[in-house]
PDB file of C-alpha atoms in Angstrom:
ATOM      1  CA  MET Q  20       0.000   0.000   0.000  1.00  0.00           C
ATOM      2  CA  LEU Q  21       1.311   3.464  -0.906  1.00  0.00           C
ATOM      3  CA  SER Q  22       1.747   6.026   1.789  1.00  0.00           C
ATOM      4  CA  VAL Q  23       0.241   9.467   1.239  1.00  0.00           C
ATOM      5  CA  ALA Q  24       3.690  10.932   0.554  1.00  0.00           C
ATOM      6  CA  GLU Q  25       4.420   8.351  -2.159  1.00  0.00           C
ATOM      7  CA  ASN Q  26       1.078   8.976  -3.842  1.00  0.00           C
ATOM      8  CA  GLU Q  27       1.352  12.783  -3.984  1.00  0.00           C
ATOM      9  CA  GLU Q  28       2.650  14.405  -7.135  1.00  0.00           C
ATOM     10  CA  THR Q  29       5.111  17.269  -6.860  1.00  0.00           C
ATOM     11  CA  VAL Q  30       4.216  20.120  -9.171  1.00  0.00           C
ATOM     12  CA  VAL Q  31       7.187  21.051 -11.310  1.00  0.00           C
ATOM     13  CA  PRO Q  32       6.434  24.403 -12.969  1.00  0.00           C
ATOM     14  CA  PRO Q  33       6.394  24.336 -16.773  1.00  0.00           C
ATOM     15  CA  SER Q  34       9.656  25.466 -18.338  1.00  0.00           C
ATOM     16  CA  GLY Q  35      10.029  28.616 -20.388  1.00  0.00           C
ATOM     17  CA  ALA Q  36      10.392  26.495 -23.532  1.00  0.00           C
ATOM     18  CA  GLN Q  37       7.161  24.605 -22.779  1.00  0.00           C
ATOM     19  CA  LEU Q  38       5.265  27.854 -22.146  1.00  0.00           C
ATOM     20  CA  THR Q  39       6.694  29.419 -25.307  1.00  0.00           C
ATOM     21  CA  ALA Q  40       5.709  26.403 -27.418  1.00  0.00           C
ATOM     22  CA  ALA Q  41       2.119  26.473 -26.143  1.00  0.00           C
ATOM     23  CA  ARG Q  42       1.828  30.262 -26.595  1.00  0.00           C
ATOM     24  CA  LYS Q  43       3.182  30.063 -30.146  1.00  0.00           C
ATOM     25  CA  PHE Q  44       0.669  27.325 -30.944  1.00  0.00           C
ATOM     26  CA  VAL Q  45      -2.250  29.444 -29.692  1.00  0.00           C
ATOM     27  CA  LYS Q  46      -0.998  32.456 -31.635  1.00  0.00           C
ATOM     28  CA  ALA Q  47      -0.604  30.421 -34.834  1.00  0.00           C
ATOM     29  CA  HIS Q  48      -3.815  28.380 -34.603  1.00  0.00           C
ATOM     30  CA  GLY Q  49      -6.376  30.703 -33.063  1.00  0.00           C
ATOM     31  CA  LYS Q  50      -8.205  31.515 -29.897  1.00  0.00           C
ATOM     32  CA  PRO Q  51      -9.460  29.811 -27.952  1.00  0.00           C
ATOM     33  CA  SER Q  52      -7.341  26.708 -28.291  1.00  0.00           C
ATOM     34  CA  ARG Q  53      -7.920  23.614 -26.177  1.00  0.00           C
ATOM     35  CA  ALA Q  54      -5.542  21.428 -24.196  1.00  0.00           C
ATOM     36  CA  VAL Q  55      -6.040  17.813 -23.143  1.00  0.00           C
ATOM     37  CA  VAL Q  56      -3.531  16.624 -20.518  1.00  0.00           C
ATOM     38  CA  GLU Q  57      -2.768  12.901 -20.878  1.00  0.00           C
ATOM     39  CA  ASN Q  58      -0.684  10.794 -18.500  1.00  0.00           C
ATOM     40  CA  ILE Q  59       2.021   8.916 -20.432  1.00  0.00           C
ATOM     41  CA  GLY Q  60       3.471   7.011 -17.479  1.00  0.00           C
ATOM     42  CA  ARG Q  61       7.053   7.446 -16.326  1.00  0.00           C
ATOM     43  CA  ALA Q  62       7.746   9.852 -19.196  1.00  0.00           C
ATOM     44  CA  GLY Q  63       5.300  12.336 -17.646  1.00  0.00           C
ATOM     45  CA  ALA Q  64       2.352  13.829 -19.482  1.00  0.00           C
ATOM     46  CA  ARG Q  65       1.480  14.970 -22.962  1.00  0.00           C
ATOM     47  CA  VAL Q  66      -0.474  18.189 -23.363  1.00  0.00           C
ATOM     48  CA  VAL Q  67      -2.346  17.754 -26.650  1.00  0.00           C
ATOM     49  CA  LEU Q  68      -3.150  21.136 -28.165  1.00  0.00           C
ATOM     50  CA  VAL Q  69      -6.150  21.608 -30.459  1.00  0.00           C
ATOM     51  CA  GLY Q  70      -6.241  24.962 -32.227  1.00  0.00           C
ATOM     52  CA  ALA Q  71      -9.362  26.912 -33.088  1.00  0.00           C
ATOM     53  CA  ASP Q  72      -8.511  26.045 -36.715  1.00  0.00           C
ATOM     54  CA  GLY Q  73      -8.424  22.313 -35.882  1.00  0.00           C
ATOM     55  CA  ALA Q  74      -4.634  21.926 -35.924  1.00  0.00           C
ATOM     56  CA  LEU Q  75      -3.006  19.502 -33.487  1.00  0.00           C
ATOM     57  CA  GLY Q  76       0.177  19.993 -31.507  1.00  0.00           C
ATOM     58  CA  ASP Q  77       1.664  18.786 -28.262  1.00  0.00           C
ATOM     59  CA  VAL Q  78       4.017  19.593 -25.442  1.00  0.00           C
ATOM     60  CA  VAL Q  79       5.535  16.864 -23.234  1.00  0.00           C
ATOM     61  CA  VAL Q  80       5.926  17.791 -19.556  1.00  0.00           C
ATOM     62  CA  PRO Q  81       7.214  15.899 -16.485  1.00  0.00           C
ATOM     63  CA  SER Q  82       3.794  15.276 -14.887  1.00  0.00           C
ATOM     64  CA  VAL Q  83       0.047  15.725 -15.185  1.00  0.00           C
ATOM     65  CA  ALA Q  84       0.237  18.477 -12.548  1.00  0.00           C
ATOM     66  CA  THR Q  85       2.824  20.317 -14.662  1.00  0.00           C
ATOM     67  CA  GLY Q  86       0.554  19.948 -17.697  1.00  0.00           C
ATOM     68  CA  GLU Q  87      -2.372  21.409 -15.791  1.00  0.00           C
ATOM     69  CA  ALA Q  88      -0.155  24.289 -14.615  1.00  0.00           C
ATOM     70  CA  LEU Q  89       0.899  24.892 -18.237  1.00  0.00           C
ATOM     71  CA  VAL Q  90      -2.729  25.134 -19.361  1.00  0.00           C
ATOM     72  CA  GLU Q  91      -3.502  27.581 -16.541  1.00  0.00           C
ATOM     73  CA  ALA Q  92      -0.489  29.751 -17.402  1.00  0.00           C
ATOM     74  CA  VAL Q  93      -1.229  30.184 -21.127  1.00  0.00           C
ATOM     75  CA  GLU Q  94      -3.822  32.793 -22.001  1.00  0.00           C
ATOM     76  CA  ASP Q  95      -6.548  31.606 -24.399  1.00  0.00           C
ATOM     77  CA  LEU Q  96      -5.722  27.933 -23.765  1.00  0.00           C
ATOM     78  CA  ALA Q  97      -8.710  26.131 -22.250  1.00  0.00           C
ATOM     79  CA  PRO Q  98      -8.572  22.786 -20.433  1.00  0.00           C
ATOM     80  CA  ALA Q  99     -10.495  20.091 -22.301  1.00  0.00           C
ATOM     81  CA  THR Q 100     -11.220  16.384 -22.480  1.00  0.00           C
ATOM     82  CA  TRP Q 101     -11.696  14.167 -25.503  1.00  0.00           C
ATOM     83  CA  ASP Q 102     -15.402  14.944 -25.611  1.00  0.00           C
ATOM     84  CA  ALA Q 103     -17.360  15.147 -28.876  1.00  0.00           C
ATOM     85  CA  GLU Q 104     -16.830  18.904 -29.180  1.00  0.00           C
ATOM     86  CA  THR Q 105     -13.032  18.662 -28.895  1.00  0.00           C
ATOM     87  CA  VAL Q 106     -12.790  15.651 -31.209  1.00  0.00           C
ATOM     88  CA  ASN Q 107     -14.995  17.322 -33.818  1.00  0.00           C
ATOM     89  CA  GLN Q 108     -12.836  20.460 -33.701  1.00  0.00           C
ATOM     90  CA  THR Q 109      -9.725  18.555 -34.820  1.00  0.00           C
ATOM     91  CA  LYS Q 110      -8.776  18.457 -38.465  1.00  0.00           C
ATOM     92  CA  ILE Q 111      -6.267  15.704 -39.153  1.00  0.00           C
ATOM     93  CA  GLY Q 112      -4.695  16.103 -42.569  1.00  0.00           C
ATOM     94  CA  PRO Q 113      -2.864  13.534 -44.700  1.00  0.00           C
ATOM     95  CA  GLU Q 114       0.583  14.630 -43.495  1.00  0.00           C
ATOM     96  CA  HIS Q 115      -0.362  14.149 -39.844  1.00  0.00           C
ATOM     97  CA  ARG Q 116      -1.933  10.756 -40.617  1.00  0.00           C
ATOM     98  CA  ARG Q 117       1.334   9.612 -42.277  1.00  0.00           C
ATOM     99  CA  LYS Q 118       3.304  10.813 -39.243  1.00  0.00           C
ATOM    100  CA  MET Q 119       0.997   8.903 -36.870  1.00  0.00           C
ATOM    101  CA  ALA Q 120       1.433   5.800 -39.043  1.00  0.00           C
ATOM    102  CA  GLY Q 121       5.228   6.080 -38.711  1.00  0.00           C
ATOM    103  CA  ARG Q 122       5.877   6.884 -42.358  1.00  0.00           C
TER     104      ARG Q 122
END
């Protein structure tokens, strides 16, 4: 059984580079943009960015808590989940599909 201390997550603030990447995405792809924070295990968390124009991007951070702090810190970036509205906003083009397929 985990003790409370072992189960708590330390919030590491997002780095300047992570904040800059998210801000540039919002500027390039419209306001408001959405962010879905996904746990990716030991590697940390992936903040999936969905622009107002449907573009996808991401920023990898050390933890879910850091991802949530990143979303809070970036103006015009709204927290989201993979609900129907967020999924329908995405526009996945052929180039992105090839990248996801590893080609």
